[in-house]
Amino acid sequence: MFSTAFLDLPPLSTAEGEVALPGSKSISNRVLLLSALCQGTTTVHDLLDSDDTRVMLAALRQLGCAVAQQGSTVTITGLGGRAWPTPAIELFMGNAGTAMRPLTAALAVQGGDFTLKGVQRMHERPIGDLVDALRELGCTIDYLGNEGFPPLRVGQPQLRLDKPIPVRGDVSSQFLTALLMALPLAAQERDITIEVVGELISKPYIEITLKLLARYGIVVQRQGWERFVILAGSRYQSPGSIHVEADASSASYFIALGAIAQGGGVRVHGVGADSIQGDIRFVEAAQAMGAQVRSGPSWLHIDRGAWPLKAITLDCNHIPDAAMTLAVMALYADGPTTLSNIASWRVKETDRIAAMATECRKLGATVEEGPDWIRVHPLPAGQWRAASIHTYDDHRVAMCFSLAAFNPDRVPVRIEDPKCVAKTFPDYFETLFSVAPADAERIPVICIDGPSASGKGTLASQVAARLGYHYLDSGALYRVTAHAALQTGLVLDAAHESQIAALAATLPVRFDGDRVLLANKDVSEAIRSEQGGMNASKVSALPAVRQALVALQHSFRRLPGLVADGRDMGTVIFPDAGLKVFLTASAEQRAERRHKQLISKGISAIFVDLLADLRARDARDTSRSSAPLKAAEDALLLDNSDLGIEDSVQQVLAWWQGKTPF
Ligand code: DC
């Protein structure tokens, strides 16, 4: 996940490959509760790992369900038929609406002594309509705080099932879902009827509930969208194993990607055209715009079809979330695209109509908007502007606008607060990068070169962290090479150059945070010693060794960008880097820093020896014939003698910002 202040997307053009998407939140929590209510053991595959599911799992454990979790697979033994726990239980629901509502209903119908509470925000989210319906049915529920809001206390019910149970449908479809999942527990002897009061909203979510209930053996007779009858004798039965579909709204970005990008197409795993999620109908909208979509059981394959995309006019009431993706696709269309019946956009994470209009305009587009519609005009080549996209703490705004990186003018796009995608898709950008490679020369690189102990490693890794870029510690590669050579019994001199180079060319090295692994063995401490540095300096003077490490160093140039430190990053390895910094500080100052650093780690060190070593390394690194240490002609000099780390970081970031169009 990118937790940086912003993420700069370089221009992208192609996409090819396969992606697995996170599970649907709505399906995940329904399946967990149904598995807990049924008879038998259920293995749930591809469960979404999110705050909401964690809350539900914790509650189910507290209620006495046997839960075993391994990665995204969870095995649950249901409570069906067994006695529920009798002692009072307090359940903490966090801010998970998808856990609070259905659990309240299930516990209230089943009866016991339960307290359900959550975080402050949960105590501000209304639940009165559900409680009213449950009380109508004979459940015992008390408000422990404000009337109509959690926390709640649930007691023993005296169920009255003889007349229809009214529930409001125009506030939240979750109330109806909660009743539909709870009432089969009470439908042994008679049919139970639920009557929806008011126009039912979010019907696709009720369809998900009904389809999942069917998988657990419960048949509900639906009369229009007004009456739902749970038949007498209904009994929850485990399906044995069940797969949670990937989130169809999350799939919309990759469907759009396949339609927009050149290349061999994108395959999405985890959700197919037979999906039970309403947002899967985004596929039809994407096809209308030109996407070529094939699908099978739980997969979709998307290729570019019509290009430019075809403009559409569409009532989007059935796909409110996924329709935001259409607004960005519209920038690549052959005429204005109008999305209507989207009043709900105004009251989501942010006012999404205003947000989409504002941010599309920043890119240069003409956008018209009304109370419940938006019209996006295409943005022809030559008119795209590099823009810093504000994301309003709205995951969908962030994900949508990543698609603007495919613009024909090859301008970069900045996504502010990229971590907001965590709400539904923490690894969204990583997943995008895994199928949308950029040409190496388009991937930004910052080089930080300088002598030993100048602090370039700390500076480079900090700059990388602030930008969300990859980090290459090239010195570590020479250190590891020397270490591997010595272990093989080689002497680090010119006589063994070709053997050491052969080792370097196939070095099984891996970086894991600040740990360096050689053939999966942690060699971080060993190579970072003073002796390790001297040894590295020796092998680094051998031209064949330097040559052998070039490809490995180039392989670090990956999206979204790279910060590389060393001696020849700017001169030899990445001569086209967008920013080159050459750090300087006198040998005395560097020796003093190193001295302090070693002492603080409890390693005894003598200042004059360190100074002599540094001078020896400086001399060898600057006088060697192959790639000697020197500043690139276009490098900016940074004398950090009197600067703290943060000052240096800010200086480099300021230089970098000056090179971007944002
Ligand atoms: O940056 P460092 O102290 O970890 O580097 C160890 C040695 O490796 C250094 O003395 C010179 C050599 N080196 C190099 O020649 N070229 C690089 N790009 C990085 C390091």
JSON list of C-alpha atoms in Angstrom, two decimals, residues 435-514:
[
{"chain": "A", "resi": 435, "resn": "VAL", "atom": "CA", "xyz": [-0.25, -5.43, -15.51]},
{"chain": "A", "resi": 436, "resn": "ALA", "atom": "CA", "xyz": [0.57, -1.96, -16.88]},
{"chain": "A", "resi": 437, "resn": "PRO", "atom": "CA", "xyz": [4.33, -1.87, -17.39]},
{"chain": "A", "resi": 438, "resn": "ALA", "atom": "CA", "xyz": [5.92, 1.38, -18.52]},
{"chain": "A", "resi": 439, "resn": "ASP", "atom": "CA", "xyz": [8.92, 1.61, -20.85]},
{"chain": "A", "resi": 440, "resn": "ALA", "atom": "CA", "xyz": [12.01, 1.78, -18.64]},
{"chain": "A", "resi": 441, "resn": "GLU", "atom": "CA", "xyz": [12.98, 5.22, -19.91]},
{"chain": "A", "resi": 442, "resn": "ARG", "atom": "CA", "xyz": [9.58, 6.55, -18.80]},
{"chain": "A", "resi": 443, "resn": "ILE", "atom": "CA", "xyz": [10.05, 5.40, -15.22]},
{"chain": "A", "resi": 444, "resn": "PRO", "atom": "CA", "xyz": [11.47, 8.22, -13.13]},
{"chain": "A", "resi": 445, "resn": "VAL", "atom": "CA", "xyz": [14.84, 7.78, -11.43]},
{"chain": "A", "resi": 446, "resn": "ILE", "atom": "CA", "xyz": [16.57, 9.91, -8.84]},
{"chain": "A", "resi": 447, "resn": "CYS", "atom": "CA", "xyz": [20.30, 9.22, -8.39]},
{"chain": "A", "resi": 448, "resn": "ILE", "atom": "CA", "xyz": [22.16, 10.05, -5.23]},
{"chain": "A", "resi": 449, "resn": "ASP", "atom": "CA", "xyz": [25.88, 9.48, -5.57]},
{"chain": "A", "resi": 450, "resn": "GLY", "atom": "CA", "xyz": [28.68, 10.35, -3.20]},
{"chain": "A", "resi": 451, "resn": "PRO", "atom": "CA", "xyz": [31.62, 9.05, -1.23]},
{"chain": "A", "resi": 452, "resn": "SER", "atom": "CA", "xyz": [31.49, 6.49, 1.56]},
{"chain": "A", "resi": 453, "resn": "ALA", "atom": "CA", "xyz": [29.72, 7.51, 4.74]},
{"chain": "A", "resi": 454, "resn": "SER", "atom": "CA", "xyz": [28.25, 10.64, 3.21]},
{"chain": "A", "resi": 455, "resn": "GLY", "atom": "CA", "xyz": [24.82, 9.60, 4.39]},
{"chain": "A", "resi": 456, "resn": "LYS", "atom": "CA", "xyz": [23.52, 8.91, 0.90]},
{"chain": "A", "resi": 457, "resn": "GLY", "atom": "CA", "xyz": [21.91, 5.61, 1.91]},
{"chain": "A", "resi": 458, "resn": "THR", "atom": "CA", "xyz": [19.77, 7.23, 4.59]},
{"chain": "A", "resi": 459, "resn": "LEU", "atom": "CA", "xyz": [18.95, 10.15, 2.33]},
{"chain": "A", "resi": 460, "resn": "ALA", "atom": "CA", "xyz": [18.07, 7.98, -0.66]},
{"chain": "A", "resi": 461, "resn": "SER", "atom": "CA", "xyz": [15.90, 5.55, 1.28]},
{"chain": "A", "resi": 462, "resn": "GLN", "atom": "CA", "xyz": [14.02, 8.43, 2.95]},
{"chain": "A", "resi": 463, "resn": "VAL", "atom": "CA", "xyz": [13.38, 10.16, -0.36]},
{"chain": "A", "resi": 464, "resn": "ALA", "atom": "CA", "xyz": [12.19, 6.84, -1.81]},
{"chain": "A", "resi": 465, "resn": "ALA", "atom": "CA", "xyz": [9.81, 6.36, 1.14]},
{"chain": "A", "resi": 466, "resn": "ARG", "atom": "CA", "xyz": [8.31, 9.86, 0.73]},
{"chain": "A", "resi": 467, "resn": "LEU", "atom": "CA", "xyz": [7.64, 9.30, -2.97]},
{"chain": "A", "resi": 468, "resn": "GLY", "atom": "CA", "xyz": [6.59, 5.65, -2.72]},
{"chain": "A", "resi": 469, "resn": "TYR", "atom": "CA", "xyz": [9.47, 4.76, -5.04]},
{"chain": "A", "resi": 470, "resn": "HIS", "atom": "CA", "xyz": [11.67, 1.68, -5.02]},
{"chain": "A", "resi": 471, "resn": "TYR", "atom": "CA", "xyz": [15.12, 2.01, -3.51]},
{"chain": "A", "resi": 472, "resn": "LEU", "atom": "CA", "xyz": [18.40, 0.63, -4.82]},
{"chain": "A", "resi": 473, "resn": "ASP", "atom": "CA", "xyz": [21.39, 0.47, -2.48]},
{"chain": "A", "resi": 474, "resn": "SER", "atom": "CA", "xyz": [23.95, -0.35, -5.17]},
{"chain": "A", "resi": 475, "resn": "GLY", "atom": "CA", "xyz": [26.78, -0.48, -2.63]},
{"chain": "A", "resi": 476, "resn": "ALA", "atom": "CA", "xyz": [25.06, -3.46, -1.05]},
{"chain": "A", "resi": 477, "resn": "LEU", "atom": "CA", "xyz": [25.36, -5.32, -4.36]},
{"chain": "A", "resi": 478, "resn": "TYR", "atom": "CA", "xyz": [29.16, -4.85, -4.33]},
{"chain": "A", "resi": 479, "resn": "ARG", "atom": "CA", "xyz": [29.24, -5.78, -0.66]},
{"chain": "A", "resi": 480, "resn": "VAL", "atom": "CA", "xyz": [27.23, -8.95, -1.28]},
{"chain": "A", "resi": 481, "resn": "THR", "atom": "CA", "xyz": [29.41, -9.84, -4.27]},
{"chain": "A", "resi": 482, "resn": "ALA", "atom": "CA", "xyz": [32.56, -9.55, -2.15]},
{"chain": "A", "resi": 483, "resn": "HIS", "atom": "CA", "xyz": [30.92, -11.57, 0.62]},
{"chain": "A", "resi": 484, "resn": "ALA", "atom": "CA", "xyz": [29.86, -14.33, -1.78]},
{"chain": "A", "resi": 485, "resn": "ALA", "atom": "CA", "xyz": [33.31, -14.40, -3.41]},
{"chain": "A", "resi": 486, "resn": "LEU", "atom": "CA", "xyz": [35.10, -14.75, -0.07]},
{"chain": "A", "resi": 487, "resn": "GLN", "atom": "CA", "xyz": [32.73, -17.52, 0.95]},
{"chain": "A", "resi": 488, "resn": "THR", "atom": "CA", "xyz": [33.58, -19.37, -2.23]},
{"chain": "A", "resi": 489, "resn": "GLY", "atom": "CA", "xyz": [37.25, -19.01, -1.31]},
{"chain": "A", "resi": 490, "resn": "LEU", "atom": "CA", "xyz": [38.16, -16.45, -3.96]},
{"chain": "A", "resi": 491, "resn": "VAL", "atom": "CA", "xyz": [40.78, -13.77, -3.33]},
{"chain": "A", "resi": 492, "resn": "LEU", "atom": "CA", "xyz": [39.43, -10.30, -4.15]},
{"chain": "A", "resi": 493, "resn": "ASP", "atom": "CA", "xyz": [41.98, -9.33, -6.77]},
{"chain": "A", "resi": 494, "resn": "ALA", "atom": "CA", "xyz": [42.30, -8.90, -10.52]},
{"chain": "A", "resi": 495, "resn": "ALA", "atom": "CA", "xyz": [43.51, -12.47, -10.95]},
{"chain": "A", "resi": 496, "resn": "HIS", "atom": "CA", "xyz": [40.05, -13.69, -9.96]},
{"chain": "A", "resi": 497, "resn": "GLU", "atom": "CA", "xyz": [38.11, -11.02, -11.82]},
{"chain": "A", "resi": 498, "resn": "SER", "atom": "CA", "xyz": [36.22, -13.28, -14.20]},
{"chain": "A", "resi": 499, "resn": "GLN", "atom": "CA", "xyz": [35.24, -15.73, -11.46]},
{"chain": "A", "resi": 500, "resn": "ILE", "atom": "CA", "xyz": [33.96, -12.95, -9.22]},
{"chain": "A", "resi": 501, "resn": "ALA", "atom": "CA", "xyz": [32.12, -11.42, -12.17]},
{"chain": "A", "resi": 502, "resn": "ALA", "atom": "CA", "xyz": [30.47, -14.78, -12.90]},
{"chain": "A", "resi": 503, "resn": "LEU", "atom": "CA", "xyz": [29.25, -14.87, -9.30]},
{"chain": "A", "resi": 504, "resn": "ALA", "atom": "CA", "xyz": [27.98, -11.30, -9.55]},
{"chain": "A", "resi": 505, "resn": "ALA", "atom": "CA", "xyz": [26.04, -12.02, -12.75]},
{"chain": "A", "resi": 506, "resn": "THR", "atom": "CA", "xyz": [23.81, -14.57, -11.04]},
{"chain": "A", "resi": 507, "resn": "LEU", "atom": "CA", "xyz": [23.82, -13.20, -7.51]},
{"chain": "A", "resi": 508, "resn": "PRO", "atom": "CA", "xyz": [20.82, -14.67, -5.62]},
{"chain": "A", "resi": 509, "resn": "VAL", "atom": "CA", "xyz": [20.34, -11.43, -3.71]},
{"chain": "A", "resi": 510, "resn": "ARG", "atom": "CA", "xyz": [17.04, -10.09, -2.40]},
{"chain": "A", "resi": 511, "resn": "PHE", "atom": "CA", "xyz": [16.14, -7.01, -0.40]},
{"chain": "A", "resi": 512, "resn": "ASP", "atom": "CA", "xyz": [13.48, -7.23, 2.27]},
{"chain": "A", "resi": 513, "resn": "GLY", "atom": "CA", "xyz": [13.02, -3.82, 3.84]},
{"chain": "A", "resi": 514, "resn": "ASP", "atom": "CA", "xyz": [16.48, -2.93, 5.12]}
]
